[in-house]
PDB file of C-alpha atoms in Angstrom:
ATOM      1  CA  UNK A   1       4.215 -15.463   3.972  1.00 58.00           C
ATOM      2  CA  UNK A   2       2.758 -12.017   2.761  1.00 65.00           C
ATOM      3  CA  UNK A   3       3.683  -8.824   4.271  1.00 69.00           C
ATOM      4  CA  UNK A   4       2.755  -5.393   4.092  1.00 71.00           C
ATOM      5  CA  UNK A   5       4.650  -2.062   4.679  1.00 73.00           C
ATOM      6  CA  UNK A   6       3.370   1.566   4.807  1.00 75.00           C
ATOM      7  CA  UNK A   7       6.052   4.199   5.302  1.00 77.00           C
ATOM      8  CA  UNK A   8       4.512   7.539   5.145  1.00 79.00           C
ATOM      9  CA  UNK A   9       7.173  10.246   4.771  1.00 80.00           C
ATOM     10  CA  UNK A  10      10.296   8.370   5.880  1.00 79.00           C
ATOM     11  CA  UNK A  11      13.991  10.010   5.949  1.00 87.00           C
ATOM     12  CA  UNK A  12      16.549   9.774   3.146  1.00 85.00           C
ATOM     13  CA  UNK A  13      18.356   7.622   5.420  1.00 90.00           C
ATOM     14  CA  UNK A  14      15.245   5.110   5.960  1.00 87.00           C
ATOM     15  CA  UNK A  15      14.010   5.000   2.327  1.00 82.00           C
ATOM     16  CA  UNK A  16      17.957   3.781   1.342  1.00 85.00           C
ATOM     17  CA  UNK A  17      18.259   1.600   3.631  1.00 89.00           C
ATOM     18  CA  UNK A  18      14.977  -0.128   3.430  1.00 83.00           C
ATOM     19  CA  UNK A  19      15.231  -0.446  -0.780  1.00 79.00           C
ATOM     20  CA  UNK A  20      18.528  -1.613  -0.406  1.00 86.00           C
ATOM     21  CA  UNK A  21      17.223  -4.496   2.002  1.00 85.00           C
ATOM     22  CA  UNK A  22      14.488  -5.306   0.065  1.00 78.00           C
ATOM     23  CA  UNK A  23      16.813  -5.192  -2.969  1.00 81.00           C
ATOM     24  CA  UNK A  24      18.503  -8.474  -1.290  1.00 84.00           C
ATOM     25  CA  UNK A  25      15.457 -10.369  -1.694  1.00 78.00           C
ATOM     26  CA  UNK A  26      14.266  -9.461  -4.827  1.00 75.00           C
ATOM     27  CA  UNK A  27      13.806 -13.051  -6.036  1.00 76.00           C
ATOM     28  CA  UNK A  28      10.762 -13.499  -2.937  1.00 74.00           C
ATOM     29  CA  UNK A  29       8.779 -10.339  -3.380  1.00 75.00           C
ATOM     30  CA  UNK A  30       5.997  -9.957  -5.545  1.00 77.00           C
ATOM     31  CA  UNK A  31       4.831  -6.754  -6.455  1.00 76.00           C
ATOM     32  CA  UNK A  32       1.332  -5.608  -5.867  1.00 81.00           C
ATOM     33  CA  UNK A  33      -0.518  -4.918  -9.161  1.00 83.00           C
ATOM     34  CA  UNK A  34      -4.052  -5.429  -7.722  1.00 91.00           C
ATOM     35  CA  UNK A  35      -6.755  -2.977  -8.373  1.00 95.00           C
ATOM     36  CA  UNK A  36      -8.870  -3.268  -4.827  1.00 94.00           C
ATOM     37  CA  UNK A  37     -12.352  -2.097  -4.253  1.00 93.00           C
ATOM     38  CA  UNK A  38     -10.967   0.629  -3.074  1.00 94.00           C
ATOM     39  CA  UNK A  39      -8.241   1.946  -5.139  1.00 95.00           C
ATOM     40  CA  UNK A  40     -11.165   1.671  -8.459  1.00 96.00           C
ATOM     41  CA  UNK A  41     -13.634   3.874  -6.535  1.00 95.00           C
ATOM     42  CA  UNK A  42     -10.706   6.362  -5.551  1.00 96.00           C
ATOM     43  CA  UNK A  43      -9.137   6.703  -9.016  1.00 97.00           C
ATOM     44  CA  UNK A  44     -13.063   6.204 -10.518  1.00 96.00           C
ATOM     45  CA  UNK A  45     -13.617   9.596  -8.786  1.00 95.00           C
ATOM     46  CA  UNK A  46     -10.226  11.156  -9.469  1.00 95.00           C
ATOM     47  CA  UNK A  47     -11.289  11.264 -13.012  1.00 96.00           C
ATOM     48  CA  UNK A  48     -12.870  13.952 -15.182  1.00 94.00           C
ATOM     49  CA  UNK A  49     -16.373  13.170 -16.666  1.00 91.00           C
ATOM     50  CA  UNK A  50     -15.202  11.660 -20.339  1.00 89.00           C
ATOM     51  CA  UNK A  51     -12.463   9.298 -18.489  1.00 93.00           C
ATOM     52  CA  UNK A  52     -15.201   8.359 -15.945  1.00 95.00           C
ATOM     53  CA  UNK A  53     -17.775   7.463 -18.710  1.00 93.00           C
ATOM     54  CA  UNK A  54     -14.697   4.847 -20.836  1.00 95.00           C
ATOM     55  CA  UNK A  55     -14.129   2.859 -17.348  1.00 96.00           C
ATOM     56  CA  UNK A  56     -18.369   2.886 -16.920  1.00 96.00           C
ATOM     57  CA  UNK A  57     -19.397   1.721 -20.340  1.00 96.00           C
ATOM     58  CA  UNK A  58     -16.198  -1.081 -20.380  1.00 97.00           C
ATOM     59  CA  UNK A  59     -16.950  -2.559 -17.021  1.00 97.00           C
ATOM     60  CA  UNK A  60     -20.747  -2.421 -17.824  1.00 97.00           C
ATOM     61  CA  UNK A  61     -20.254  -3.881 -21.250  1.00 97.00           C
ATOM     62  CA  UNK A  62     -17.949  -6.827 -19.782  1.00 97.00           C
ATOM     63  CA  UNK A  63     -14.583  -5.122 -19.805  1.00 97.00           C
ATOM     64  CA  UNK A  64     -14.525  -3.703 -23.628  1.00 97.00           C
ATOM     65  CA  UNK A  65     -16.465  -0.227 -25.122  1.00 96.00           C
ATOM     66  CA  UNK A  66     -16.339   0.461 -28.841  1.00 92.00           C
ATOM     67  CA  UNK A  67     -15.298   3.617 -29.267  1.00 88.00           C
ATOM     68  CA  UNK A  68     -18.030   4.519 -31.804  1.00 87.00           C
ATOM     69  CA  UNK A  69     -20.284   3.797 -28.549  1.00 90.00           C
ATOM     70  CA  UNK A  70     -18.273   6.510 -26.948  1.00 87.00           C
ATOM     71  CA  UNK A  71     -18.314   9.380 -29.622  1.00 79.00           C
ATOM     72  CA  UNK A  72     -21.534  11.795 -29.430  1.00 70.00           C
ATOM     73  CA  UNK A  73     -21.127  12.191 -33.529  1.00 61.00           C
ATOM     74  CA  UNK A  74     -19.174  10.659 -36.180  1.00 60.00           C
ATOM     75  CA  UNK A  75     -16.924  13.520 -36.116  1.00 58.00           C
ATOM     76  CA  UNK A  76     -16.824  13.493 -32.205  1.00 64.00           C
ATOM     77  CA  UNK A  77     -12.543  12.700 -30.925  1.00 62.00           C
ATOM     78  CA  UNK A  78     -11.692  10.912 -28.306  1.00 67.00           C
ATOM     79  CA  UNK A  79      -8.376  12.197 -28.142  1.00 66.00           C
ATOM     80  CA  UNK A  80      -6.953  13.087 -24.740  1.00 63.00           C
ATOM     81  CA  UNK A  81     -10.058  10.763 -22.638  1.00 73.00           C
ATOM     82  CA  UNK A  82      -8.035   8.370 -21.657  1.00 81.00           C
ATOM     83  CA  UNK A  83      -4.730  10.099 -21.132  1.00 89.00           C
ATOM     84  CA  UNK A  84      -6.467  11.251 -18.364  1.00 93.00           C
ATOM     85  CA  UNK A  85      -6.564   7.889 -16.455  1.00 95.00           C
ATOM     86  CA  UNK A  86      -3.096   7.564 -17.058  1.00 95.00           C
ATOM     87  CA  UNK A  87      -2.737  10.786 -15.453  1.00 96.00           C
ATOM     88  CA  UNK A  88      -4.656   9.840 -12.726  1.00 97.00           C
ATOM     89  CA  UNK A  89      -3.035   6.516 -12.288  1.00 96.00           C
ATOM     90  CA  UNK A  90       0.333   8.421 -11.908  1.00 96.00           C
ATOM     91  CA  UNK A  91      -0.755  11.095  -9.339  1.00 96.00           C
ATOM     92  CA  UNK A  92      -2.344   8.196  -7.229  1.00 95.00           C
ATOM     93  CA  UNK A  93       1.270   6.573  -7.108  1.00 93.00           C
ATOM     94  CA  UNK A  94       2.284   9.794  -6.443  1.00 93.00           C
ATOM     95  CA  UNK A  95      -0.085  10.968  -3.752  1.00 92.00           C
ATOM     96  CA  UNK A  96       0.466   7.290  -1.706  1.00 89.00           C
ATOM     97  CA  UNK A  97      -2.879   6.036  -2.722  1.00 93.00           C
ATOM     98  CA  UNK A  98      -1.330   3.046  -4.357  1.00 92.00           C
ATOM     99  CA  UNK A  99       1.991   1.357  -4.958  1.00 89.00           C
ATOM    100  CA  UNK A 100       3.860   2.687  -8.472  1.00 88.00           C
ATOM    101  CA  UNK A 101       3.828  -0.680  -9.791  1.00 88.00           C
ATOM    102  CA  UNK A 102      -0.499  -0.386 -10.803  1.00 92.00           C
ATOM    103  CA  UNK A 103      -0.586   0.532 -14.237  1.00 92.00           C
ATOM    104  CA  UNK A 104      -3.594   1.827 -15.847  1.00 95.00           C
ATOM    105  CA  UNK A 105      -7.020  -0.669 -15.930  1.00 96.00           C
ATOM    106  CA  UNK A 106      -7.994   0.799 -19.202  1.00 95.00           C
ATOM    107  CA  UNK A 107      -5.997  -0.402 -22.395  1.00 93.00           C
ATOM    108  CA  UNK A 108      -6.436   1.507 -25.647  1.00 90.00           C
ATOM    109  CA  UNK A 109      -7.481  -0.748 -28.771  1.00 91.00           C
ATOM    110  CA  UNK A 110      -6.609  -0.056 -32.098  1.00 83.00           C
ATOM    111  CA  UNK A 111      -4.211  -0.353 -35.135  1.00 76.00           C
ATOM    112  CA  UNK A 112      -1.842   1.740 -33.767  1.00 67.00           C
ATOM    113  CA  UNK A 113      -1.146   5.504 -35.302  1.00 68.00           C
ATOM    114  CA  UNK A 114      -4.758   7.190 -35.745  1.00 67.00           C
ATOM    115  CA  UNK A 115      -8.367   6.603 -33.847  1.00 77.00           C
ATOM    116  CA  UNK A 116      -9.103   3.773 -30.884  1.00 85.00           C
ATOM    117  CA  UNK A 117     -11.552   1.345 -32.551  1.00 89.00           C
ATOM    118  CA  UNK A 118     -12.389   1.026 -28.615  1.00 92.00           C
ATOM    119  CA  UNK A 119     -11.200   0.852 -24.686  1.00 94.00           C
ATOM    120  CA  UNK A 120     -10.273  -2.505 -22.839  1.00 97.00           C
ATOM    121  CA  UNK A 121     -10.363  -3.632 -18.950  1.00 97.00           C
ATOM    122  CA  UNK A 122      -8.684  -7.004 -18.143  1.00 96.00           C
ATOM    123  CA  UNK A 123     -10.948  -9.776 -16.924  1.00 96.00           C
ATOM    124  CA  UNK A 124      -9.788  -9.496 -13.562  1.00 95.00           C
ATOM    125  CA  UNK A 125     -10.192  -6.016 -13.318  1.00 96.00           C
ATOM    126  CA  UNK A 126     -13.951  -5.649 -14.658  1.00 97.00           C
ATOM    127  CA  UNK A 127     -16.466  -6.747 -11.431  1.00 97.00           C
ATOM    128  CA  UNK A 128     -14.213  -3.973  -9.229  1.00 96.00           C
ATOM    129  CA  UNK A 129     -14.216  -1.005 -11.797  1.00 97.00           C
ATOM    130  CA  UNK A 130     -18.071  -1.725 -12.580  1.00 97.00           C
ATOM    131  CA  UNK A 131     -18.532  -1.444  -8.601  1.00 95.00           C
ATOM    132  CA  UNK A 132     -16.491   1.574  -8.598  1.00 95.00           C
ATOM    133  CA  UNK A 133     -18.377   2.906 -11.258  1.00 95.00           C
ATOM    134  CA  UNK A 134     -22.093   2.548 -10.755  1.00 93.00           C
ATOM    135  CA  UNK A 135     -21.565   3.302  -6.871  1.00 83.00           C
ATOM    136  CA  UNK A 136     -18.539   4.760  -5.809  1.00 70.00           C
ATOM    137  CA  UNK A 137     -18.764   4.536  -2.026  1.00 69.00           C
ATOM    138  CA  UNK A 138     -15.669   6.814  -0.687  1.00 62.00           C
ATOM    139  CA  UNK A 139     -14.815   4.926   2.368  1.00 61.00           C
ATOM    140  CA  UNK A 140     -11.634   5.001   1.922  1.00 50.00           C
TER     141      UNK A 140
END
């Protein structure tokens, strides 16, 4: 059994009562961590042009970009591109546009402390982010 609820804007009241049922049956739901069609395109066009252009070139290259193939020179930073996904990612939960529990489809790659070596997009998430990027349709 699968079901979906949308509350838009419910009371205080509502919003308690409703977690507090669904905090019964904790062990049977299963949150939804999908990126759809449309939730890629929406956050795809949410983002600012260098956030944009790390989802393109990973989905187009198979779900990973070097980040050398990012930087314009070999001085060029990347710092602060993908923060703004992350960003993004948060206002969408904020704004209703998808459930809190998406995290962000682009994973950081590197040693740690100092620069990305390059920018990763699970498997599953690839086909709908490359959609989203090379033709973002807005019908949502």
């Amino acid at each position: 059994m699968r079901i979906t609820i949308t509350v838009e804007e419910p009371t205080g009241d509502f919003q308690k009562k409703l977690l507090a049922l669904l905090a019964e049956h904790t062990a049977d739901i299963e949150p939804d961590t999908t990126w759809t069609k449309e939730r890629a395109e929406r956050l795809y066009l949410a983002l600012p042009t260098n956030a944009r252009r790390i989802i393109k070139e990973a989905a187009n290259r198979g779900g990973y970009v070097s980040a050398d193939d990012l930087r314009s020179g070999e001085d060029s930073s990347l710092r602060g591109h993908s923060a703004a996904i992350k960003r993004a990612v948060d206002r969408g939960a904020r704004e209703g546009w998808w459930p809190d529990t998406l995290e962000s489809p682009v994973q950081a790659q590197g040693p740690g402390f100092g620069k990305v070596v390059g920018y990763l997009i699970p498997e599953d998430f690839v086909e709908v982010f490359k959609r989203a990027a090379n033709k973002p349709s807005q019908d949502w």
